[in-house]
mmCIF file of C-alpha atoms and ligand atoms in Angstrom:
data_model
loop_
_atom_site.group_PDB
_atom_site.id
_atom_site.type_symbol
_atom_site.label_atom_id
_atom_site.label_comp_id
_atom_site.label_asym_id
_atom_site.label_seq_id
_atom_site.Cartn_x
_atom_site.Cartn_y
_atom_site.Cartn_z
ATOM 1 C CA MET A 1 118.910 135.107 118.951
ATOM 2 C CA LYS A 2 122.735 135.136 119.187
ATOM 3 C CA ASP A 3 124.888 132.040 119.046
ATOM 4 C CA TYR A 4 127.482 131.689 121.769
ATOM 5 C CA ASP A 5 131.041 130.409 121.863
ATOM 6 C CA VAL A 6 130.961 127.243 123.824
ATOM 7 C CA ASP A 7 134.660 126.896 124.023
ATOM 8 C CA ALA A 8 135.260 130.279 125.338
ATOM 9 C CA LEU A 9 132.538 129.868 127.884
ATOM 10 C CA ARG A 10 133.938 126.563 129.148
ATOM 11 C CA GLU A 11 136.917 128.490 130.552
ATOM 12 C CA GLN A 12 134.503 129.746 133.130
ATOM 13 C CA TYR A 13 134.232 126.130 134.490
ATOM 14 C CA PRO A 14 137.550 124.798 135.774
ATOM 15 C CA ILE A 15 136.030 121.424 136.621
ATOM 16 C CA LEU A 16 135.400 120.836 132.842
ATOM 17 C CA SER A 17 138.981 120.629 132.136
ATOM 18 C CA ARG A 18 139.920 118.041 134.784
ATOM 19 C CA LYS A 19 140.512 114.398 134.139
ATOM 20 C CA VAL A 20 138.653 111.422 135.381
ATOM 21 C CA ASN A 21 140.409 108.109 135.332
ATOM 22 C CA GLY A 22 143.035 109.510 133.128
ATOM 23 C CA ARG A 23 140.554 110.819 130.526
ATOM 24 C CA PRO A 24 139.198 114.294 129.989
ATOM 25 C CA LEU A 25 135.907 114.646 131.785
ATOM 26 C CA VAL A 26 132.761 114.503 129.819
ATOM 27 C CA TYR A 27 130.187 115.645 132.296
ATOM 28 C CA LEU A 28 126.629 114.400 131.151
ATOM 29 C CA ASP A 29 124.861 114.360 134.473
ATOM 30 C CA ASN A 30 123.457 117.828 134.331
ATOM 31 C CA ALA A 31 119.983 116.626 135.092
ATOM 32 C CA ALA A 32 121.248 115.755 138.588
ATOM 33 C CA THR A 33 123.158 118.873 139.053
ATOM 34 C CA SER A 34 124.845 121.509 136.755
ATOM 35 C CA GLN A 35 128.216 122.688 137.189
ATOM 36 C CA THR A 36 129.039 126.334 138.402
ATOM 37 C CA PRO A 37 130.705 129.088 136.471
ATOM 38 C CA ARG A 38 133.308 131.292 138.119
ATOM 39 C CA VAL A 39 131.038 134.266 138.227
ATOM 40 C CA VAL A 40 128.685 132.346 140.535
ATOM 41 C CA VAL A 41 131.360 131.041 142.766
ATOM 42 C CA ASP A 42 132.801 134.534 142.970
ATOM 43 C CA ALA A 43 129.431 135.725 144.153
ATOM 44 C CA VAL A 44 129.329 133.030 146.817
ATOM 45 C CA GLU A 45 132.837 134.144 147.900
ATOM 46 C CA ASP A 46 131.979 137.693 148.031
ATOM 47 C CA GLY A 47 129.095 136.873 150.284
ATOM 48 C CA TYR A 48 131.289 135.310 152.705
ATOM 49 C CA TYR A 49 134.240 137.593 152.467
ATOM 50 C CA ASP A 50 132.337 140.847 152.259
ATOM 51 C CA ARG A 51 128.827 140.971 153.716
ATOM 52 C CA ARG A 52 128.252 137.914 155.812
ATOM 53 C CA ALA A 53 125.646 138.908 158.360
ATOM 54 C CA ASN A 54 122.175 137.668 159.235
ATOM 55 C CA VAL A 55 119.371 139.076 157.184
ATOM 56 C CA HIS A 56 116.314 141.005 158.263
ATOM 57 C CA ARG A 57 116.864 141.560 161.872
ATOM 58 C CA GLY A 58 119.943 143.840 161.746
ATOM 59 C CA VAL A 59 120.216 147.540 162.032
ATOM 60 C CA HIS A 60 123.804 147.412 161.096
ATOM 61 C CA THR A 61 125.198 147.951 157.680
ATOM 62 C CA LEU A 62 126.383 144.433 156.933
ATOM 63 C CA SER A 63 122.928 142.933 157.741
ATOM 64 C CA GLN A 64 121.305 145.566 155.651
ATOM 65 C CA GLU A 65 123.701 144.649 152.612
ATOM 66 C CA ALA A 66 123.102 140.986 153.091
ATOM 67 C CA THR A 67 119.402 141.545 153.231
ATOM 68 C CA ALA A 68 119.442 143.744 150.137
ATOM 69 C CA ALA A 69 121.438 141.093 148.289
ATOM 70 C CA MET A 70 118.982 138.363 149.002
ATOM 71 C CA GLU A 71 115.978 140.579 148.193
ATOM 72 C CA ALA A 72 117.558 141.651 144.953
ATOM 73 C CA THR A 73 117.560 137.885 143.987
ATOM 74 C CA ARG A 74 113.826 137.667 144.931
ATOM 75 C CA ARG A 75 113.053 140.586 142.474
ATOM 76 C CA ARG A 76 115.258 138.955 139.770
ATOM 77 C CA ILE A 77 113.253 135.692 140.223
ATOM 78 C CA LYS A 78 109.992 137.502 140.024
ATOM 79 C CA ASP A 79 111.043 138.921 136.635
ATOM 80 C CA PHE A 80 112.675 135.683 135.399
ATOM 81 C CA ILE A 81 109.397 133.698 135.844
ATOM 82 C CA ASN A 82 107.079 136.851 135.204
ATOM 83 C CA ALA A 83 105.325 136.748 138.573
ATOM 84 C CA ASP A 84 103.299 139.677 139.753
ATOM 85 C CA SER A 85 104.886 140.361 143.036
ATOM 86 C CA THR A 86 107.935 139.474 145.137
ATOM 87 C CA ASP A 87 105.373 138.294 147.807
ATOM 88 C CA GLU A 88 104.951 135.340 145.512
ATOM 89 C CA ILE A 89 108.593 134.223 145.602
ATOM 90 C CA ILE A 90 109.455 132.001 148.612
ATOM 91 C CA PHE A 91 112.989 130.827 149.146
ATOM 92 C CA THR A 92 113.305 127.176 149.949
ATOM 93 C CA ARG A 93 116.101 124.561 150.096
ATOM 94 C CA GLY A 94 115.110 123.412 146.556
ATOM 95 C CA THR A 95 112.247 121.889 144.492
ATOM 96 C CA THR A 96 111.843 119.060 147.075
ATOM 97 C CA GLU A 97 111.197 121.413 149.973
ATOM 98 C CA ALA A 98 108.944 123.618 147.803
ATOM 99 C CA ILE A 99 106.613 120.802 146.891
ATOM 100 C CA ASN A 100 106.566 119.632 150.467
ATOM 101 C CA LEU A 101 105.534 123.117 151.365
ATOM 102 C CA VAL A 102 102.691 122.971 149.111
ATOM 103 C CA ALA A 103 101.599 119.478 150.110
ATOM 104 C CA SER A 104 101.889 120.277 153.816
ATOM 105 C CA SER A 105 100.317 123.790 153.852
ATOM 106 C CA TYR A 106 97.877 123.893 150.950
ATOM 107 C CA GLY A 107 97.278 120.183 151.657
ATOM 108 C CA GLN A 108 95.716 121.420 155.047
ATOM 109 C CA LEU A 109 93.026 123.003 152.957
ATOM 110 C CA LEU A 110 92.031 119.606 151.449
ATOM 111 C CA SER A 111 89.801 117.073 153.063
ATOM 112 C CA GLU A 112 89.267 113.291 153.125
ATOM 113 C CA GLY A 113 88.217 112.123 149.658
ATOM 114 C CA ASP A 114 89.532 115.085 147.819
ATOM 115 C CA GLU A 115 91.543 114.086 144.723
ATOM 116 C CA VAL A 116 95.029 114.960 143.586
ATOM 117 C CA ILE A 117 96.161 114.184 140.141
ATOM 118 C CA LEU A 118 99.916 113.290 139.517
ATOM 119 C CA THR A 119 101.418 111.586 136.493
ATOM 120 C CA VAL A 120 103.361 108.269 136.076
ATOM 121 C CA MET A 121 106.441 110.349 135.033
ATOM 122 C CA GLU A 122 106.919 112.284 138.407
ATOM 123 C CA HIS A 123 110.094 112.445 140.316
ATOM 124 C CA HIS A 124 109.683 110.972 143.840
ATOM 125 C CA SER A 125 109.703 114.670 145.079
ATOM 126 C CA ASN A 126 106.506 115.107 143.470
ATOM 127 C CA ILE A 127 104.941 111.795 144.630
ATOM 128 C CA VAL A 128 105.959 111.083 148.314
ATOM 129 C CA PRO A 129 104.841 114.660 149.740
ATOM 130 C CA TRP A 130 101.373 113.799 148.343
ATOM 131 C CA GLN A 131 101.503 110.230 149.859
ATOM 132 C CA LEU A 132 102.276 111.653 153.252
ATOM 133 C CA LEU A 133 99.312 114.007 152.860
ATOM 134 C CA GLN A 134 97.291 110.927 151.842
ATOM 135 C CA ARG A 135 98.165 109.259 155.231
ATOM 136 C CA ARG A 136 97.465 112.510 157.132
ATOM 137 C CA SER A 137 94.152 113.521 155.551
ATOM 138 C CA GLY A 138 92.888 110.586 153.387
ATOM 139 C CA ILE A 139 93.169 112.306 150.061
ATOM 140 C CA VAL A 140 93.033 110.300 146.886
ATOM 141 C CA ILE A 141 95.861 110.299 144.502
ATOM 142 C CA LYS A 142 95.156 109.517 140.766
ATOM 143 C CA VAL A 143 97.793 108.887 138.194
ATOM 144 C CA VAL A 144 97.921 110.076 134.529
ATOM 145 C CA PRO A 145 99.497 107.311 132.235
ATOM 146 C CA ILE A 146 101.911 108.067 129.362
ATOM 147 C CA HIS A 147 102.117 106.997 125.745
ATOM 148 C CA ALA A 148 104.954 104.727 124.666
ATOM 149 C CA ASP A 149 106.922 107.736 123.375
ATOM 150 C CA GLY A 150 106.824 109.401 126.900
ATOM 151 C CA THR A 151 104.122 111.936 126.175
ATOM 152 C CA LEU A 152 101.233 112.273 128.641
ATOM 153 C CA ASP A 153 97.964 110.653 127.837
ATOM 154 C CA MET A 154 95.894 113.870 127.736
ATOM 155 C CA ASP A 155 92.599 112.050 127.130
ATOM 156 C CA ALA A 156 93.280 109.974 130.221
ATOM 157 C CA PHE A 157 94.234 113.106 132.081
ATOM 158 C CA ARG A 158 90.921 114.771 131.225
ATOM 159 C CA ASN A 159 88.995 111.536 132.258
ATOM 160 C CA LEU A 160 90.481 111.501 135.692
ATOM 161 C CA PHE A 161 88.707 114.686 136.778
ATOM 162 C CA THR A 162 85.705 114.379 139.105
ATOM 163 C CA ASP A 163 83.869 116.888 141.175
ATOM 164 C CA ARG A 164 86.449 116.039 144.030
ATOM 165 C CA THR A 165 89.420 116.991 142.023
ATOM 166 C CA ARG A 166 91.297 119.697 143.840
ATOM 167 C CA LEU A 167 94.764 119.866 142.602
ATOM 168 C CA VAL A 168 97.074 118.595 139.833
ATOM 169 C CA SER A 169 100.807 118.358 140.329
ATOM 170 C CA VAL A 170 103.102 117.639 137.287
ATOM 171 C CA CYS A 171 106.502 118.197 136.122
ATOM 172 C CA HIS A 172 107.145 120.682 133.466
ATOM 173 C CA VAL A 173 109.992 118.625 131.997
ATOM 174 C CA SER A 174 110.569 114.907 132.823
ATOM 175 C CA ASN A 175 113.991 114.258 134.417
ATOM 176 C CA VAL A 176 114.019 110.856 132.798
ATOM 177 C CA LEU A 177 112.292 111.193 129.401
ATOM 178 C CA GLY A 178 113.012 114.858 128.701
ATOM 179 C CA THR A 179 109.370 115.191 127.727
ATOM 180 C CA ILE A 180 108.262 118.841 127.845
ATOM 181 C CA ASN A 181 104.719 118.716 129.064
ATOM 182 C CA PRO A 182 101.983 121.057 127.682
ATOM 183 C CA ILE A 183 101.621 122.711 131.010
ATOM 184 C CA ALA A 184 99.595 125.626 129.654
ATOM 185 C CA ASP A 185 96.862 123.243 128.341
ATOM 186 C CA ILE A 186 97.059 121.227 131.477
ATOM 187 C CA ILE A 187 96.659 124.279 133.682
ATOM 188 C CA ALA A 188 93.702 125.731 131.512
ATOM 189 C CA TYR A 189 91.863 122.375 131.757
ATOM 190 C CA ALA A 190 92.311 122.003 135.518
ATOM 191 C CA HIS A 191 91.335 125.519 136.138
ATOM 192 C CA SER A 192 88.089 124.926 134.051
ATOM 193 C CA LYS A 193 87.469 122.095 136.465
ATOM 194 C CA GLY A 194 88.232 124.268 139.491
ATOM 195 C CA ALA A 195 91.485 122.556 140.432
ATOM 196 C CA VAL A 196 94.809 124.262 141.252
ATOM 197 C CA VAL A 197 98.049 123.208 139.538
ATOM 198 C CA CYS A 198 101.520 122.862 141.087
ATOM 199 C CA ILE A 199 104.345 122.625 138.537
ATOM 200 C CA ASP A 200 107.612 120.759 139.360
ATOM 201 C CA GLY A 201 109.963 122.962 137.242
ATOM 202 C CA ALA A 202 113.335 121.536 138.398
ATOM 203 C CA GLN A 203 114.245 120.276 134.821
ATOM 204 C CA ALA A 204 112.618 123.211 133.013
ATOM 205 C CA SER A 205 114.264 126.248 134.704
ATOM 206 C CA PRO A 206 117.683 125.713 133.220
ATOM 207 C CA HIS A 207 116.338 124.904 129.621
ATOM 208 C CA VAL A 208 113.103 126.540 128.814
ATOM 209 C CA HIS A 209 111.238 129.888 129.363
ATOM 210 C CA ILE A 210 109.172 129.935 132.441
ATOM 211 C CA ASP A 211 106.077 132.357 132.512
ATOM 212 C CA VAL A 212 103.825 131.714 135.431
ATOM 213 C CA LYS A 213 101.465 134.432 134.280
ATOM 214 C CA GLU A 214 101.111 133.281 130.691
ATOM 215 C CA THR A 215 100.782 129.658 131.661
ATOM 216 C CA GLY A 216 98.536 130.491 134.760
ATOM 217 C CA ALA A 217 100.535 128.176 137.191
ATOM 218 C CA ASP A 218 99.313 128.346 140.695
ATOM 219 C CA PHE A 219 102.551 127.028 142.206
ATOM 220 C CA TYR A 220 106.001 126.595 140.479
ATOM 221 C CA ALA A 221 108.952 124.970 142.077
ATOM 222 C CA PHE A 222 112.568 124.906 141.019
ATOM 223 C CA SER A 223 116.126 124.625 142.346
ATOM 224 C CA SER A 224 119.133 126.661 141.962
ATOM 225 C CA HIS A 225 121.576 123.931 141.633
ATOM 226 C CA LYS A 226 120.355 122.591 138.404
ATOM 227 C CA MET A 227 120.589 126.145 136.859
ATOM 228 C CA TYR A 228 124.347 126.844 137.390
ATOM 229 C CA GLY A 229 123.631 128.379 140.798
ATOM 230 C CA PRO A 230 124.613 127.483 144.378
ATOM 231 C CA THR A 231 123.316 124.243 146.084
ATOM 232 C CA GLY A 232 120.802 124.327 148.883
ATOM 233 C CA ILE A 233 118.617 127.079 147.568
ATOM 234 C CA GLY A 234 115.422 126.981 145.586
ATOM 235 C CA VAL A 235 112.097 128.625 144.956
ATOM 236 C CA LEU A 236 108.467 128.185 145.484
ATOM 237 C CA TYR A 237 106.315 130.485 143.417
ATOM 238 C CA GLY A 238 102.782 130.707 144.677
ATOM 239 C CA ARG A 239 99.892 132.889 143.377
ATOM 240 C CA SER A 240 99.517 135.403 146.347
ATOM 241 C CA GLU A 241 95.800 134.851 146.778
ATOM 242 C CA LEU A 242 96.558 131.115 147.496
ATOM 243 C CA LEU A 243 99.529 131.821 149.729
ATOM 244 C CA GLN A 244 97.476 134.331 151.720
ATOM 245 C CA ALA A 245 94.893 131.557 152.467
ATOM 246 C CA MET A 246 97.523 128.910 153.397
ATOM 247 C CA PRO A 247 98.833 128.234 157.021
ATOM 248 C CA PRO A 248 102.577 128.462 157.707
ATOM 249 C CA TYR A 249 104.708 125.339 156.785
ATOM 250 C CA GLN A 250 107.344 125.787 159.548
ATOM 251 C CA GLY A 251 107.468 127.863 162.613
ATOM 252 C CA GLY A 252 110.347 129.911 163.978
ATOM 253 C CA GLY A 253 112.241 133.188 163.491
ATOM 254 C CA GLU A 254 111.493 135.341 160.390
ATOM 255 C CA MET A 255 107.947 133.992 159.903
ATOM 256 C CA ILE A 256 106.308 135.696 162.726
ATOM 257 C CA GLY A 257 104.439 138.837 163.224
ATOM 258 C CA HIS A 258 104.307 138.858 166.972
ATOM 259 C CA VAL A 259 104.895 135.936 169.360
ATOM 260 C CA SER A 260 103.197 135.530 172.778
ATOM 261 C CA PHE A 261 102.311 132.398 174.661
ATOM 262 C CA LYS A 262 98.700 133.735 174.231
ATOM 263 C CA GLY A 263 98.992 133.472 170.609
ATOM 264 C CA THR A 264 101.275 134.194 167.714
ATOM 265 C CA THR A 265 100.581 135.981 164.473
ATOM 266 C CA TRP A 266 102.353 135.540 161.202
ATOM 267 C CA ALA A 267 104.504 137.735 159.232
ATOM 268 C CA ASP A 268 103.350 138.999 155.716
ATOM 269 C CA LEU A 269 104.221 137.233 152.548
ATOM 270 C CA PRO A 270 106.538 135.939 151.550
ATOM 271 C CA TYR A 271 108.218 135.790 155.055
ATOM 272 C CA LYS A 272 105.341 133.705 156.480
ATOM 273 C CA PHE A 273 106.830 130.750 154.775
ATOM 274 C CA GLU A 274 110.512 131.476 155.410
ATOM 275 C CA ALA A 275 111.165 130.243 159.049
ATOM 276 C CA GLY A 276 114.710 130.401 160.419
ATOM 277 C CA THR A 277 117.880 131.783 158.781
ATOM 278 C CA PRO A 278 117.810 131.179 155.002
ATOM 279 C CA ASP A 279 120.810 130.323 152.850
ATOM 280 C CA PHE A 280 121.242 134.146 152.275
ATOM 281 C CA ILE A 281 124.661 133.788 150.624
ATOM 282 C CA GLY A 282 123.370 131.080 148.221
ATOM 283 C CA ALA A 283 120.207 133.143 147.543
ATOM 284 C CA ALA A 284 122.277 136.246 146.811
ATOM 285 C CA ALA A 285 124.454 134.311 144.356
ATOM 286 C CA PHE A 286 121.547 132.576 142.780
ATOM 287 C CA ARG A 287 120.826 136.150 141.105
ATOM 288 C CA THR A 288 124.297 135.928 139.521
ATOM 289 C CA ALA A 289 123.244 132.384 138.003
ATOM 290 C CA ILE A 290 120.089 133.808 136.699
ATOM 291 C CA ASP A 291 121.981 136.875 135.155
ATOM 292 C CA TYR A 292 124.454 134.401 133.743
ATOM 293 C CA ILE A 293 121.740 132.357 131.998
ATOM 294 C CA ASP A 294 120.063 135.592 130.726
ATOM 295 C CA SER A 295 123.444 136.917 129.368
ATOM 296 C CA ILE A 296 123.675 133.849 127.186
ATOM 297 C CA GLY A 297 119.968 133.763 126.450
ATOM 298 C CA MET A 298 117.437 130.973 127.130
ATOM 299 C CA ASP A 299 116.719 130.645 123.362
ATOM 300 C CA ALA A 300 120.302 130.286 122.377
ATOM 301 C CA ILE A 301 120.878 127.689 125.306
ATOM 302 C CA ALA A 302 117.776 125.758 124.116
ATOM 303 C CA ALA A 303 118.928 125.774 120.529
ATOM 304 C CA HIS A 304 122.483 124.546 121.416
ATOM 305 C CA GLU A 305 121.310 121.761 123.738
ATOM 306 C CA HIS A 306 118.704 120.647 121.111
ATOM 307 C CA GLU A 307 121.395 120.416 118.431
ATOM 308 C CA LEU A 308 123.367 118.225 120.972
ATOM 309 C CA LEU A 309 120.270 116.064 121.551
ATOM 310 C CA GLU A 310 119.639 115.403 117.907
ATOM 311 C CA HIS A 311 123.302 114.672 117.195
ATOM 312 C CA ALA A 312 123.541 112.363 120.170
ATOM 313 C CA THR A 313 120.213 110.718 119.366
ATOM 314 C CA ASP A 314 121.160 109.993 115.768
ATOM 315 C CA ALA A 315 124.502 108.773 116.684
ATOM 316 C CA MET A 316 123.244 106.518 119.543
ATOM 317 C CA LEU A 317 120.567 104.856 117.316
ATOM 318 C CA GLY A 318 123.395 103.650 115.236
ATOM 319 C CA ILE A 319 124.619 101.370 118.186
ATOM 320 C CA PRO A 320 123.123 97.914 117.813
ATOM 321 C CA GLY A 321 120.670 96.909 120.579
ATOM 322 C CA LEU A 322 120.425 100.485 122.052
ATOM 323 C CA ARG A 323 116.939 101.592 123.035
ATOM 324 C CA ILE A 324 116.061 105.117 123.955
ATOM 325 C CA TYR A 325 113.235 105.771 126.532
ATOM 326 C CA GLY A 326 111.443 108.972 125.862
ATOM 327 C CA THR A 327 111.052 110.030 122.249
ATOM 328 C CA ALA A 328 108.461 112.856 122.523
ATOM 329 C CA PRO A 329 108.628 115.409 119.744
ATOM 330 C CA ASP A 330 108.907 118.139 122.322
ATOM 331 C CA LYS A 331 111.924 117.053 124.319
ATOM 332 C CA SER A 332 114.716 118.650 126.371
ATOM 333 C CA ALA A 333 118.225 117.393 126.203
ATOM 334 C CA VAL A 334 117.909 114.233 128.253
ATOM 335 C CA ILE A 335 118.612 110.837 126.974
ATOM 336 C CA SER A 336 117.615 107.617 128.906
ATOM 337 C CA PHE A 337 118.638 104.449 127.396
ATOM 338 C CA LEU A 338 119.604 100.783 127.722
ATOM 339 C CA ILE A 339 121.836 98.627 125.567
ATOM 340 C CA GLY A 340 120.703 94.986 124.792
ATOM 341 C CA ASP A 341 120.645 92.995 128.083
ATOM 342 C CA ALA A 342 123.364 95.063 129.751
ATOM 343 C CA HIS A 343 122.638 96.316 133.231
ATOM 344 C CA HIS A 344 122.532 100.116 133.491
ATOM 345 C CA TYR A 345 124.947 100.032 136.296
ATOM 346 C CA ASP A 346 127.682 98.109 134.341
ATOM 347 C CA THR A 347 127.291 100.551 131.448
ATOM 348 C CA GLY A 348 127.659 103.500 133.864
ATOM 349 C CA VAL A 349 130.776 102.098 135.518
ATOM 350 C CA LEU A 350 132.528 101.341 132.199
ATOM 351 C CA LEU A 351 131.575 104.696 130.902
ATOM 352 C CA ASP A 352 133.099 106.259 134.037
ATOM 353 C CA GLN A 353 136.288 104.356 133.241
ATOM 354 C CA LEU A 354 136.414 106.298 130.042
ATOM 355 C CA GLY A 355 135.832 109.635 131.720
ATOM 356 C CA ILE A 356 132.120 109.815 130.937
ATOM 357 C CA ALA A 357 129.825 111.050 133.731
ATOM 358 C CA VAL A 358 126.248 109.720 133.322
ATOM 359 C CA ARG A 359 123.740 108.641 135.758
ATOM 360 C CA THR A 360 122.310 105.166 136.156
ATOM 361 C CA GLY A 361 119.349 103.750 138.123
ATOM 362 C CA HIS A 362 115.842 104.689 138.587
ATOM 363 C CA HIS A 363 116.448 108.542 138.685
ATOM 364 C CA CYS A 364 113.938 108.942 141.590
ATOM 365 C CA ALA A 365 111.195 107.865 139.297
ATOM 366 C CA GLN A 366 110.535 104.220 140.297
ATOM 367 C CA PRO A 367 106.815 104.392 139.184
ATOM 368 C CA LEU A 368 108.166 105.314 135.721
ATOM 369 C CA MET A 369 110.478 102.385 135.597
ATOM 370 C CA GLU A 370 107.715 100.037 136.577
ATOM 371 C CA PHE A 371 105.575 101.574 133.685
ATOM 372 C CA PHE A 372 108.299 100.476 131.315
ATOM 373 C CA GLY A 373 109.041 97.213 133.154
ATOM 374 C CA ILE A 374 112.625 98.043 133.743
ATOM 375 C CA GLU A 375 114.589 98.629 136.932
ATOM 376 C CA GLY A 376 116.641 101.593 135.642
ATOM 377 C CA THR A 377 118.319 103.299 132.772
ATOM 378 C CA VAL A 378 121.462 104.982 131.891
ATOM 379 C CA ARG A 379 120.880 108.808 131.535
ATOM 380 C CA ALA A 380 122.953 111.341 129.636
ATOM 381 C CA SER A 381 121.780 114.785 130.175
ATOM 382 C CA PHE A 382 123.172 117.939 128.470
ATOM 383 C CA ALA A 383 123.842 121.570 129.567
ATOM 384 C CA LEU A 384 124.816 124.874 127.836
ATOM 385 C CA TYR A 385 128.495 124.000 128.065
ATOM 386 C CA ASN A 386 128.525 120.576 126.453
ATOM 387 C CA THR A 387 130.108 120.335 123.034
ATOM 388 C CA HIS A 388 129.585 118.375 119.827
ATOM 389 C CA ALA A 389 133.111 116.907 120.452
ATOM 390 C CA GLU A 390 131.929 115.551 123.823
ATOM 391 C CA VAL A 391 128.907 114.063 122.281
ATOM 392 C CA ASP A 392 131.233 112.349 119.766
ATOM 393 C CA ALA A 393 133.455 111.132 122.654
ATOM 394 C CA PHE A 394 130.474 109.863 124.556
ATOM 395 C CA VAL A 395 129.189 107.952 121.642
ATOM 396 C CA ALA A 396 132.584 106.491 120.816
ATOM 397 C CA ALA A 397 132.820 105.319 124.474
ATOM 398 C CA LEU A 398 129.318 104.035 124.303
ATOM 399 C CA ARG A 399 130.273 101.807 121.257
ATOM 400 C CA ARG A 400 133.258 100.435 123.144
ATOM 401 C CA VAL A 401 131.105 99.553 126.121
ATOM 402 C CA ALA A 402 128.362 98.035 124.133
ATOM 403 C CA ALA A 403 130.919 95.796 122.432
ATOM 404 C CA MET A 404 132.366 94.901 125.878
ATOM 405 C CA LEU A 405 128.913 94.022 127.351
ATOM 406 C CA ALA A 406 127.611 92.221 124.261
HETATM 407 C C1 LIG B 1 115.994 117.255 140.553
HETATM 408 C C2 LIG B 1 114.451 117.159 140.526
HETATM 409 C C3 LIG B 1 113.705 117.235 141.765
HETATM 410 C C4 LIG B 1 114.247 117.468 143.044
HETATM 411 O O1 LIG B 1 114.920 118.631 143.169
HETATM 412 P P1 LIG B 1 115.919 118.990 144.441
HETATM 413 O O2 LIG B 1 116.882 119.982 144.010
HETATM 414 O O3 LIG B 1 116.662 117.594 144.722
HETATM 415 O O4 LIG B 1 114.977 119.299 145.593
HETATM 416 C C5 LIG B 1 112.369 117.222 141.557
HETATM 417 N N1 LIG B 1 111.782 116.965 140.393
HETATM 418 C C6 LIG B 1 112.517 116.873 139.261
HETATM 419 C C7 LIG B 1 111.786 116.647 137.933
HETATM 420 C C8 LIG B 1 113.854 116.886 139.347
HETATM 421 O O5 LIG B 1 114.570 116.720 138.263
#
């Protein structure tokens, strides 16, 4: 594993040297969206300036180049997550749309009384699509609780299974707690009970290795914009055998074999699930973001972020009244916290005055907030370009804010 030079790498991100409220920006809202390096913005620009043409249908050169660029990303993603085939890689708008695709389409193969297991730490994106399915089909949703440190209660998980359990949908990494869930164990157990598993990988893909073959994931969803790529593009991986059996999600151009008012046939995978003109420029540039991550190395990124996590955690625990939510031993670089009785919003506003960008609120995880009996938290989340000095600036600002709000 090679170390990397964070200061040199930050020059790729003009936004990181801007000021906010007269202070140097310290961007710690990476779990909501990451920043984009020049190489990726350049790839988007190239797409617009050089080969903008609609994909798939064209005989002309530009269309072929645009198609080739998008399909190159599909191959890149296949390798990035170790899938078997590009048939299994479906472009979506992001994680949310990917999970909606599974709930809407695979959901049609479920019947009233079939059970879907979620966990209390899920993002609303991995709750509401299943509730919509519940209204349509009468499925039953069961919820795995967590321990106080933010790890899943695996005994409770195993006890939720019945002969009606058909699907488990769980995040790989929690966007609030940072908990890295033991997805290989979860998948192995679910498979032993005949259930398929959908993984919400939105918080995992920028920080940990994904291997759909090794873990056995049936579905795996993630978003480009959290991994230094363009916004508006994401991926659903699905095991081809499952995707074959599933009905289309949306109808329109690109997804058909032949259309007739007597009856329409579907395109082959993966196009069956890609109705309409995709974000082909974003999709093409997403490859550059994945190449960028690989050029630094996921292990090096994880090690750097882990160092920031430990440094920040140690320093924050020295602030009187500060409580951290999510202290799992296996944790990615996300810190949710509250200080004394201070409202999360006030803490966030005051930090912003000092140039520090954090997120406040329920983080699209209201059931998790309910579990802790709180309305929201302040969340600092780190990326490959954050520095030790930024952690120090953040903690110093937090001390000032804590004193102001005490
Ligand atoms: C961000 C996030 C989502 C939603 O991703 P979008 O890119 O907004 O579709 C889902 N789950 C988790 C855990 C997330 O962090």
